[in-house]
Short mmCIF file of C-alpha atoms and ligand atoms in Angstrom, two decimals:
data_model
loop_
_atom_site.label_atom_id
_atom_site.label_comp_id
_atom_site.label_asym_id
_atom_site.label_seq_id
_atom_site.Cartn_x
_atom_site.Cartn_y
_atom_site.Cartn_z
CA UNK A 761 -43.09 10.41 -20.17
CA UNK A 762 -41.00 11.58 -23.13
CA UNK A 763 -42.64 9.09 -25.47
CA UNK A 764 -46.17 9.47 -24.22
CA UNK A 765 -48.67 10.62 -26.79
CA UNK A 766 -51.89 12.23 -25.68
CA UNK A 767 -55.53 11.84 -26.58
CA UNK A 768 -56.85 15.34 -26.02
CA UNK A 769 -60.29 16.89 -25.66
CA UNK A 770 -60.66 20.58 -26.45
CA UNK A 771 -63.77 22.13 -24.91
CA UNK A 772 -65.20 25.07 -26.91
CA UNK A 773 -66.33 26.05 -30.39
CA UNK A 774 -64.94 29.41 -31.58
CA UNK A 775 -62.23 30.74 -33.84
CA UNK A 776 -59.94 30.82 -30.82
CA UNK A 777 -60.50 27.09 -30.34
CA UNK A 778 -59.76 26.53 -34.04
CA UNK A 779 -56.44 28.38 -33.64
CA UNK A 780 -55.60 26.26 -30.58
CA UNK A 781 -56.46 23.02 -32.41
CA UNK A 782 -54.30 24.00 -35.38
CA UNK A 783 -51.40 24.86 -33.06
CA UNK A 784 -51.48 21.68 -30.94
CA UNK A 785 -51.86 19.52 -34.06
CA UNK A 786 -48.24 20.42 -34.85
CA UNK A 787 -47.03 18.85 -31.59
CA UNK A 788 -45.37 15.43 -31.72
CA UNK A 789 -46.99 14.76 -28.33
CA UNK A 790 -50.50 14.57 -29.82
CA UNK A 791 -52.20 11.29 -30.75
CA UNK A 792 -55.86 12.31 -31.19
CA UNK A 793 -57.90 15.50 -30.83
CA UNK A 794 -61.62 15.63 -30.01
CA UNK A 795 -63.40 18.97 -29.87
CA UNK A 796 -66.61 19.39 -27.86
CA UNK A 797 -68.64 20.73 -29.59
CA UNK A 798 -66.33 22.40 -32.17
CA UNK A 799 -67.76 23.79 -35.41
CA UNK A 800 -67.88 23.13 -39.15
CA UNK A 801 -64.36 24.46 -39.74
CA UNK A 802 -62.77 22.71 -36.77
CA UNK A 803 -64.35 19.47 -38.08
CA UNK A 804 -61.84 19.65 -40.95
CA UNK A 805 -58.94 19.48 -38.47
CA UNK A 806 -60.17 17.26 -35.61
CA UNK A 807 -63.04 15.01 -34.50
CA UNK A 808 -65.96 17.14 -33.38
CA UNK A 809 -68.42 15.76 -30.86
CA UNK A 810 -71.91 17.06 -30.25
CA UNK A 811 -71.61 17.74 -26.50
CA UNK A 812 -72.14 21.26 -25.17
CA UNK A 813 -69.12 23.04 -23.66
CA UNK A 814 -71.05 23.65 -20.42
CA UNK A 815 -72.42 20.11 -20.02
CA UNK A 816 -70.17 18.90 -17.21
CA UNK A 817 -71.65 15.42 -17.04
CA UNK A 818 -71.65 14.94 -20.82
CA UNK A 819 -68.05 16.16 -21.18
CA UNK A 820 -66.78 13.94 -18.32
CA UNK A 821 -68.63 10.92 -19.66
CA UNK A 822 -67.26 11.39 -23.17
CA UNK A 823 -63.70 11.93 -21.96
CA UNK A 824 -63.77 8.87 -19.70
CA UNK A 825 -65.28 6.72 -22.44
CA UNK A 826 -62.75 7.77 -25.10
CA UNK A 827 -59.46 7.48 -23.26
CA UNK A 828 -58.90 11.24 -23.07
CA UNK A 829 -55.80 11.86 -20.97
CA UNK A 830 -55.75 15.66 -21.03
CA UNK A 831 -58.49 18.23 -21.61
CA UNK A 832 -58.17 21.88 -22.63
CA UNK A 833 -61.04 23.92 -21.22
CA UNK A 834 -61.04 27.13 -23.25
CA UNK A 835 -64.17 29.35 -22.86
CA UNK A 836 -65.12 31.41 -19.79
CA UNK A 837 -68.44 29.82 -18.90
CA UNK A 838 -67.29 26.20 -18.50
CA UNK A 839 -64.24 27.43 -16.56
CA UNK A 840 -66.32 29.55 -14.19
CA UNK A 841 -68.89 26.72 -13.86
CA UNK A 842 -66.19 24.31 -12.69
CA UNK A 843 -65.54 22.12 -15.73
CA UNK A 844 -61.90 21.68 -14.69
CA UNK A 845 -62.97 20.65 -11.17
CA UNK A 846 -65.41 18.11 -12.65
CA UNK A 847 -62.82 16.62 -15.04
CA UNK A 848 -60.16 16.50 -12.32
CA UNK A 849 -62.62 14.68 -10.06
CA UNK A 850 -62.86 11.88 -12.63
CA UNK A 851 -59.08 11.72 -12.95
CA UNK A 852 -58.55 13.84 -16.09
CA UNK A 853 -55.94 16.60 -15.81
CA UNK A 854 -56.77 19.86 -17.59
CA UNK A 855 -55.31 22.98 -19.09
CA UNK A 856 -57.21 25.83 -17.45
CA UNK A 857 -57.98 27.13 -13.95
CA UNK A 858 -60.36 25.46 -11.51
CA UNK A 859 -63.47 27.40 -10.49
CA UNK A 860 -61.75 28.88 -7.43
CA UNK A 861 -59.17 30.58 -9.66
CA UNK A 862 -61.58 31.31 -12.55
CA UNK A 863 -63.48 33.68 -10.22
CA UNK A 864 -60.89 36.28 -11.30
CA UNK A 865 -63.08 36.61 -14.42
CA UNK A 866 -66.34 35.24 -12.98
CA UNK A 867 -66.79 38.13 -10.54
CA UNK A 868 -65.77 41.73 -11.20
CA UNK A 869 -66.39 42.51 -7.51
CA UNK A 870 -63.93 39.77 -6.57
CA UNK A 871 -61.30 40.93 -9.07
CA UNK A 872 -61.58 44.60 -8.06
CA UNK A 873 -61.35 43.77 -4.32
CA UNK A 874 -58.42 41.47 -5.11
CA UNK A 875 -56.54 44.23 -6.95
CA UNK A 876 -57.20 46.68 -4.13
CA UNK A 877 -55.92 44.18 -1.52
CA UNK A 878 -52.69 43.47 -3.43
CA UNK A 879 -52.02 47.03 -4.63
CA UNK A 880 -52.43 46.18 -8.32
CA UNK A 881 -53.12 49.35 -10.35
CA UNK A 882 -56.70 49.62 -11.66
CA UNK A 883 -59.53 52.16 -11.89
CA UNK A 884 -60.96 53.43 -8.58
CA UNK A 885 -64.31 51.79 -7.86
CA UNK A 886 -67.11 50.92 -5.49
CA UNK A 887 -69.31 47.81 -5.59
CA UNK A 888 -73.01 47.67 -4.82
CA UNK A 889 -75.71 45.09 -4.23
CA UNK A 890 -78.52 47.61 -3.66
CA UNK A 891 -79.80 49.83 -6.46
CA UNK A 892 -80.55 52.81 -4.16
CA UNK A 893 -76.98 52.81 -2.84
CA UNK A 894 -75.62 52.76 -6.41
CA UNK A 895 -77.87 55.65 -7.43
CA UNK A 896 -76.88 57.68 -4.35
CA UNK A 897 -73.21 57.10 -5.24
CA UNK A 898 -73.76 58.21 -8.85
CA UNK A 899 -75.35 61.46 -7.64
CA UNK A 900 -72.51 62.04 -5.18
CA UNK A 901 -69.66 61.45 -7.67
CA UNK A 902 -71.50 63.02 -10.63
CA UNK A 903 -68.52 62.84 -12.99
CA UNK A 904 -68.84 61.46 -16.54
CA UNK A 905 -68.09 59.29 -18.40
CA UNK A 906 -68.72 56.80 -15.60
CA UNK A 907 -68.20 53.07 -16.05
CA UNK A 908 -70.84 50.60 -14.82
CA UNK A 909 -70.15 46.86 -14.86
CA UNK A 910 -72.27 43.83 -14.06
CA UNK A 911 -70.48 41.57 -11.56
CA UNK A 912 -70.78 38.28 -13.46
CA UNK A 913 -70.23 36.97 -16.98
CA UNK A 914 -72.35 38.81 -19.55
CA UNK A 915 -71.00 37.71 -22.94
CA UNK A 916 -68.66 40.70 -22.96
CA UNK A 917 -71.63 43.08 -22.89
CA UNK A 918 -71.91 43.82 -19.18
CA UNK A 919 -70.00 47.12 -19.34
CA UNK A 920 -71.80 50.42 -19.90
CA UNK A 921 -69.94 53.70 -20.27
CA UNK A 922 -72.47 56.30 -19.16
CA UNK A 923 -72.08 59.83 -20.51
CA UNK A 924 -74.54 61.50 -18.11
CA UNK A 925 -76.26 61.06 -14.76
CA UNK A 926 -79.44 59.84 -16.49
CA UNK A 927 -77.55 57.25 -18.51
CA UNK A 928 -75.73 56.04 -15.42
CA UNK A 929 -78.93 55.64 -13.42
CA UNK A 930 -80.59 53.91 -16.38
CA UNK A 931 -77.63 51.51 -16.70
CA UNK A 932 -77.85 50.58 -13.02
CA UNK A 933 -81.59 50.02 -13.34
CA UNK A 934 -81.20 47.85 -16.47
CA UNK A 935 -78.71 45.63 -14.63
CA UNK A 936 -80.16 45.52 -11.12
CA UNK A 937 -83.95 45.66 -11.50
CA UNK A 938 -84.61 44.84 -15.17
CA UNK A 939 -82.00 42.03 -14.96
CA UNK A 940 -80.72 42.71 -18.47
CA UNK A 941 -77.79 40.35 -17.78
CA UNK A 942 -79.69 37.99 -15.47
CA UNK A 943 -78.09 37.25 -12.11
CA UNK A 944 -74.78 38.66 -13.41
CA UNK A 945 -76.18 42.12 -12.66
CA UNK A 946 -77.43 41.54 -9.12
CA UNK A 947 -74.18 43.08 -7.98
CA UNK A 948 -72.41 45.84 -9.89
CA UNK A 949 -69.17 47.78 -9.91
CA UNK A 950 -69.06 51.50 -10.65
CA UNK A 951 -65.63 52.72 -11.63
CA UNK A 952 -63.62 55.67 -12.76
CA UNK A 953 -63.27 56.18 -16.54
CA UNK A 954 -59.71 55.71 -17.75
CA UNK A 955 -58.11 56.81 -21.01
CA UNK A 956 -55.25 55.52 -23.11
CA UNK A 957 -54.46 52.76 -25.58
CA UNK A 958 -55.63 49.27 -24.65
CA UNK A 959 -53.33 46.27 -24.73
CA UNK A 960 -54.05 42.60 -24.25
CA UNK A 961 -51.35 40.47 -22.71
CA UNK A 962 -52.15 36.77 -22.57
CA UNK A 963 -49.88 34.81 -20.26
CA UNK A 964 -49.10 31.23 -19.39
CA UNK A 965 -48.85 30.43 -15.72
CA UNK A 966 -48.46 27.34 -13.58
CA UNK A 967 -49.17 29.34 -10.43
CA UNK A 968 -45.47 29.82 -9.69
CA UNK A 969 -44.10 31.64 -12.72
CA UNK A 970 -45.87 33.79 -15.28
CA UNK A 971 -44.75 33.87 -18.91
CA UNK A 972 -46.33 36.69 -20.93
CA UNK A 973 -47.08 35.97 -24.57
CA UNK A 974 -46.60 38.51 -27.33
CA UNK A 975 -48.89 41.54 -26.79
CA UNK A 976 -51.91 42.24 -28.97
CA UNK A 977 -54.57 44.84 -29.74
CA UNK A 978 -58.27 44.04 -30.07
CA UNK A 979 -60.85 46.15 -31.94
CA UNK A 980 -64.05 45.84 -29.94
CA UNK A 981 -66.51 48.10 -31.79
CA UNK A 982 -68.50 46.69 -34.69
CA UNK A 983 -67.64 49.31 -37.33
CA UNK A 984 -64.77 51.37 -38.73
CA UNK A 985 -63.37 54.26 -36.66
CA UNK A 986 -64.55 52.51 -33.49
CA UNK A 987 -68.18 53.21 -34.26
CA UNK A 988 -71.12 50.95 -33.47
CA UNK A 989 -71.76 48.60 -30.61
CA UNK A 990 -69.24 46.69 -28.54
CA UNK A 991 -68.64 43.17 -29.84
CA UNK A 992 -66.57 40.18 -28.76
CA UNK A 993 -63.82 41.62 -31.00
CA UNK A 994 -63.73 42.45 -34.73
CA UNK A 995 -60.02 41.99 -35.33
CA UNK A 996 -56.59 41.99 -33.77
CA UNK A 997 -52.95 42.72 -34.43
CA UNK A 998 -49.83 41.49 -32.66
CA UNK A 999 -47.52 42.73 -31.33
CA UNK A 1000 -49.18 45.89 -29.99
CA UNK A 1001 -46.76 48.75 -30.80
CA UNK A 1002 -47.90 50.81 -27.79
CA UNK A 1003 -46.58 48.10 -25.47
CA UNK A 1004 -42.87 48.90 -25.22
CA UNK A 1005 -40.27 46.86 -23.35
CA UNK A 1006 -40.25 49.50 -20.58
CA UNK A 1007 -44.01 49.08 -20.12
CA UNK A 1008 -43.65 45.30 -20.25
CA UNK A 1009 -41.13 45.46 -17.40
CA UNK A 1010 -43.42 47.70 -15.34
CA UNK A 1011 -46.37 45.36 -15.94
CA UNK A 1012 -44.35 42.32 -14.93
CA UNK A 1013 -43.34 43.90 -11.64
CA UNK A 1014 -46.53 45.78 -10.71
CA UNK A 1015 -49.24 43.61 -12.26
CA UNK A 1016 -48.36 40.12 -13.49
CA UNK A 1017 -46.27 38.82 -10.58
CA UNK A 1018 -48.46 40.39 -7.85
CA UNK A 1019 -51.53 38.83 -9.52
CA UNK A 1020 -50.09 35.31 -9.63
CA UNK A 1021 -48.73 35.56 -6.09
CA UNK A 1022 -51.91 37.14 -4.74
CA UNK A 1023 -54.03 34.37 -6.18
CA UNK A 1024 -51.76 31.78 -4.64
CA UNK A 1025 -52.01 33.51 -1.24
CA UNK A 1026 -55.79 33.50 -1.53
CA UNK A 1027 -55.75 29.71 -2.01
CA UNK A 1028 -56.79 30.23 -5.64
CA UNK A 1029 -53.62 29.16 -7.50
CA UNK A 1030 -54.15 29.91 -11.19
CA UNK A 1031 -52.95 27.43 -13.82
CA UNK A 1032 -53.62 28.01 -17.50
CA UNK A 1033 -53.85 31.19 -19.56
CA UNK A 1034 -54.46 34.40 -17.65
CA UNK A 1035 -55.60 37.33 -19.79
CA UNK A 1036 -54.53 40.82 -18.72
CA UNK A 1037 -56.69 43.53 -20.32
CA UNK A 1038 -54.62 46.67 -19.75
CA UNK A 1039 -54.99 50.37 -20.39
CA UNK A 1040 -51.87 52.49 -20.79
CA UNK A 1041 -53.11 55.57 -18.93
CA UNK A 1042 -51.12 58.79 -18.50
CA UNK A 1043 -50.49 57.58 -14.92
CA UNK A 1044 -49.11 54.22 -16.07
CA UNK A 1045 -50.56 50.83 -16.98
CA UNK A 1046 -53.82 49.85 -15.24
CA UNK A 1047 -55.80 46.61 -15.32
CA UNK A 1048 -59.15 47.00 -17.10
CA UNK A 1049 -60.09 43.38 -16.68
CA UNK A 1050 -58.77 39.90 -16.08
CA UNK A 1051 -60.03 36.94 -18.07
CA UNK A 1052 -59.36 33.37 -16.98
CA UNK A 1053 -58.69 32.19 -20.55
CA UNK A 1054 -57.34 32.94 -24.01
CA UNK A 1055 -58.94 35.95 -25.71
CA UNK A 1056 -60.92 35.71 -28.92
CA UNK A 1057 -59.70 37.00 -31.41
CA UNK A 1058 -56.36 37.74 -29.67
CA UNK A 1059 -55.44 34.05 -29.79
CA UNK A 1060 -55.78 34.08 -33.58
CA UNK A 1061 -52.82 36.50 -33.86
CA UNK A 1062 -50.75 35.37 -30.87
CA UNK A 1063 -50.54 31.64 -31.59
CA UNK A 1064 -49.40 32.00 -35.23
CA UNK A 1065 -46.37 33.85 -33.81
CA UNK A 1066 -45.57 31.20 -31.18
CA UNK A 1067 -42.51 29.19 -32.18
CA UNK A 1068 -42.48 26.80 -29.22
CA UNK A 1069 -44.68 23.71 -28.83
CA UNK A 1070 -48.03 24.99 -27.45
CA UNK A 1071 -49.07 21.60 -26.16
CA UNK A 1072 -45.84 21.12 -24.22
CA UNK A 1073 -46.35 24.55 -22.61
CA UNK A 1074 -49.92 23.68 -21.69
CA UNK A 1075 -48.81 20.48 -19.97
CA UNK A 1076 -46.17 22.46 -18.08
CA UNK A 1077 -48.81 24.88 -16.71
CA UNK A 1078 -50.63 21.87 -15.26
CA UNK A 1079 -47.52 20.08 -13.99
CA UNK A 1080 -45.86 23.15 -12.45
CA UNK A 1081 -42.81 22.92 -14.72
CA UNK A 1082 -43.25 26.10 -16.74
CA UNK A 1083 -39.95 27.55 -15.43
CA UNK A 1084 -38.08 24.77 -17.28
CA UNK A 1085 -39.40 25.73 -20.72
CA UNK A 1086 -38.22 28.24 -23.24
CA UNK A 1087 -41.34 29.98 -24.63
CA UNK A 1088 -40.38 31.71 -27.87
CA UNK A 1089 -42.26 34.01 -30.23
CA UNK A 1090 -41.16 35.06 -33.70
CA UNK A 1091 -40.40 38.74 -34.28
CA UNK A 1092 -42.90 38.97 -37.12
CA UNK A 1093 -46.35 40.59 -36.96
CA UNK A 1094 -49.84 39.17 -37.37
CA UNK A 1095 -53.26 40.60 -38.24
CA UNK A 1096 -56.67 38.92 -37.94
CA UNK A 1097 -59.77 40.33 -39.64
CA UNK A 1098 -63.10 39.02 -38.35
CA UNK A 1099 -65.73 38.35 -41.00
CA UNK A 1100 -69.07 38.64 -39.19
CA UNK A 1101 -72.70 38.23 -40.27
CA UNK A 1102 -74.50 41.46 -41.18
CA UNK A 1103 -76.45 42.64 -38.13
CA UNK A 1104 -73.96 41.30 -35.55
CA UNK A 1105 -73.76 41.97 -32.57
CA UNK A 1106 -77.55 42.41 -32.64
CA UNK A 1107 -79.91 40.45 -34.87
CA UNK A 1108 -78.53 38.35 -37.71
CA UNK A 1109 -79.58 35.38 -39.81
CA UNK A 1110 -77.89 32.01 -40.17
CA UNK A 1111 -77.33 29.46 -42.92
CA UNK A 1112 -75.63 31.76 -45.48
CA UNK A 1113 -73.13 30.04 -47.80
CA UNK A 1114 -69.41 30.68 -47.41
CA UNK A 1115 -66.64 29.76 -49.83
CA UNK A 1116 -63.04 29.88 -48.65
CA UNK A 1117 -60.16 30.55 -51.03
CA UNK A 1118 -56.88 28.61 -51.14
CA UNK A 1119 -54.14 30.27 -49.13
CA UNK A 1120 -50.42 30.00 -48.48
CA UNK A 1121 -48.38 29.08 -45.42
CA UNK A 1122 -48.35 32.59 -43.92
CA UNK A 1123 -52.13 32.71 -43.72
CA UNK A 1124 -54.86 30.92 -41.77
CA UNK A 1125 -58.61 31.07 -41.84
CA UNK A 1126 -59.98 30.22 -38.42
CA UNK A 1127 -63.63 29.25 -38.42
CA UNK A 1128 -66.01 30.30 -35.63
CA UNK A 1129 -69.78 30.57 -36.22
CA UNK A 1130 -70.10 28.19 -39.16
CA UNK A 1131 -71.22 24.62 -39.71
CA UNK A 1132 -71.15 22.16 -42.59
CA UNK A 1133 -74.46 21.55 -44.36
CA UNK A 1134 -75.61 18.12 -45.50
CA UNK A 1135 -73.35 18.39 -48.58
CA UNK A 1136 -70.28 19.29 -46.52
CA UNK A 1137 -70.39 22.97 -47.57
CA UNK A 1138 -69.66 25.68 -45.03
CA UNK A 1139 -72.63 27.85 -43.99
CA UNK A 1140 -72.79 30.61 -41.40
CA UNK A 1141 -74.12 29.70 -37.97
CA UNK A 1142 -73.28 32.65 -35.73
CA UNK A 1143 -72.29 36.31 -35.43
CA UNK A 1144 -68.52 36.15 -35.76
CA UNK A 1145 -67.95 33.63 -38.55
CA UNK A 1146 -64.31 33.69 -39.73
CA UNK A 1147 -60.97 35.02 -38.48
CA UNK A 1148 -58.73 35.68 -41.47
CA UNK A 1149 -55.16 35.85 -40.28
CA UNK A 1150 -51.83 36.63 -41.92
CA UNK A 1151 -48.26 36.78 -40.65
CA UNK A 1152 -45.56 38.96 -42.25
CA UNK A 1153 -42.25 40.62 -41.43
CA UNK A 1154 -43.97 43.94 -40.76
CA UNK A 1155 -47.33 44.97 -39.36
CA UNK A 1156 -48.14 46.77 -42.64
CA UNK A 1157 -47.39 43.55 -44.52
CA UNK A 1158 -49.57 41.43 -42.21
CA UNK A 1159 -52.50 43.83 -42.51
CA UNK A 1160 -52.27 43.96 -46.32
CA UNK A 1161 -52.00 40.19 -46.59
CA UNK A 1162 -54.95 39.59 -44.24
CA UNK A 1163 -57.15 41.99 -46.23
CA UNK A 1164 -56.06 40.50 -49.57
CA UNK A 1165 -57.22 37.11 -48.37
CA UNK A 1166 -60.41 38.50 -46.79
CA UNK A 1167 -61.41 39.95 -50.17
CA UNK A 1168 -61.15 36.48 -51.72
CA UNK A 1169 -63.64 34.95 -49.27
CA UNK A 1170 -67.16 34.66 -50.60
CA UNK A 1171 -69.74 35.41 -47.86
CA UNK A 1172 -72.47 37.68 -49.25
CA UNK A 1173 -74.24 38.24 -45.96
CA UNK A 1174 -71.01 39.10 -44.15
CA UNK A 1175 -69.18 42.29 -43.21
CA UNK A 1176 -65.81 43.22 -41.74
CA UNK A 1177 -64.02 46.31 -40.52
CA UNK A 1178 -61.66 47.93 -43.01
CA UNK A 1179 -59.37 49.51 -40.42
CA UNK A 1180 -58.01 46.66 -38.32
CA UNK A 1181 -54.48 47.67 -37.35
CA UNK A 1182 -54.81 51.29 -38.50
CA UNK A 1183 -54.30 52.68 -35.00
CA UNK A 1184 -51.36 50.38 -34.45
CA UNK A 1185 -49.76 51.73 -37.65
CA UNK A 1186 -50.29 55.27 -36.34
CA UNK A 1187 -48.31 54.37 -33.23
CA UNK A 1188 -45.40 53.22 -35.39
CA UNK A 1189 -45.16 56.55 -37.26
P1 AMP B 1062 -64.32 44.87 -19.90
O1 AMP B 1062 -65.40 43.87 -20.24
O2 AMP B 1062 -64.16 45.11 -18.44
O3 AMP B 1062 -63.04 44.60 -20.64
O4 AMP B 1062 -64.77 46.23 -20.58
C1 AMP B 1062 -65.03 46.30 -21.95
C2 AMP B 1062 -64.41 47.55 -22.53
O5 AMP B 1062 -64.96 48.69 -21.88
C3 AMP B 1062 -62.91 47.65 -22.31
O6 AMP B 1062 -62.17 46.97 -23.28
C4 AMP B 1062 -62.72 49.15 -22.37
O7 AMP B 1062 -62.66 49.59 -23.72
C5 AMP B 1062 -63.96 49.68 -21.74
N1 AMP B 1062 -63.74 49.95 -20.31
C6 AMP B 1062 -63.92 49.11 -19.29
N2 AMP B 1062 -63.59 49.68 -18.12
C7 AMP B 1062 -63.18 50.93 -18.41
C8 AMP B 1062 -62.72 52.04 -17.63
N3 AMP B 1062 -62.64 51.99 -16.29
N4 AMP B 1062 -62.39 53.17 -18.28
C9 AMP B 1062 -62.50 53.26 -19.62
N5 AMP B 1062 -62.93 52.26 -20.41
C10 AMP B 1062 -63.27 51.10 -19.82
N1 LIG B 1063 -61.43 39.78 -27.21
C1 LIG B 1063 -61.79 39.96 -25.87
C2 LIG B 1063 -62.00 38.75 -25.07
O1 LIG B 1063 -61.71 37.65 -25.48
O2 LIG B 1063 -62.48 38.88 -23.95
#
């Protein structure tokens, strides 16, 4: 076992996947890395293979045919669709939960009912599968803002914060009868609006123990000062200064352990990375959402601070040996600035040229929506294109270094927020 080297398939194609590939490449346990489908930046670090991340048959066939002995299933949709189940069925062990455990992200109704059953703190809610019942409830509660969520996966867009009765009723209609998010909106959750700083805590778990990673802070709105539409995330910093050791202890006792144990009791043992989206409300930490995977772009700041061997930890989540490992993070800080295509998260073009500068050992440029053209040059191919990351002794230092590097990138049709980390610096004052 100690000498075994692994041929690995990484399923996914974003900046998060690029950060994971760069991290596992450092492990002495790795022989070969294939990424399905990957992107033009990942292609500079691993073999990319043109098979879609949700094509269960194609992924299994490729992995069997290429001697893959461990697969990392990273994005939400293949996890919820049962990619891990399919790979396991053909004898390939995986990093990531099976579909029974991935439901924690795949269904908001499931996750809310689960939290209620196990006493895990979250916003008060009701779920509905009939539009008239939802509308009657809105009129009865009549308190705004009110939060309306589609049950299923909706590319991070299935949450509407309604400021009035009309907006709330319109949101319910757009999800339930206009099917704005397809079948994801055939059931909905309506919940209480919470306030307070948000924190992401990614964690490793083998179903028995849970090991939180360093905390982080996402910036979800498209533009400075949290203006504009919600996006997949426009930048991150780690650690999150709002998340003190006292809060971490409370979260471990009231949220992390009860979640892992509850899932096990439900016959849905979770192995992989469990994402806790938390809000630090005046009444204490509450779960905003669970994700069954690494966050993007949280991963781009968390992994550069991980000092232990990521690949060894991943294997331990699958083998149930996580308790034996020492998972260490550095006490530095990291900042990631997302360079997106103008127009994102709505309409944007593709095929714009990008030139990356040289950079030093404390920086990384993770590539997401970009491909290589016929001459091997990088061109944009998506909304979020690059994640420009820097590590430094202080948060201020990491932010400055990340922006210095961002300014050296040439991407004329791109834009980025100028205030990633500004709120985190406020908290440190
Ligand atoms: P979600 O996809 O559930 O993470 O929701 C997306 C974003 O909507 C979160 O990151 C929060 O900023 C916001 N949000 C979700 N639920 C609530 C809530 N109950 N109260 C306040 N804000 C919320
Ligand atoms: N950055 C938020 C997410 O990955 O869901």
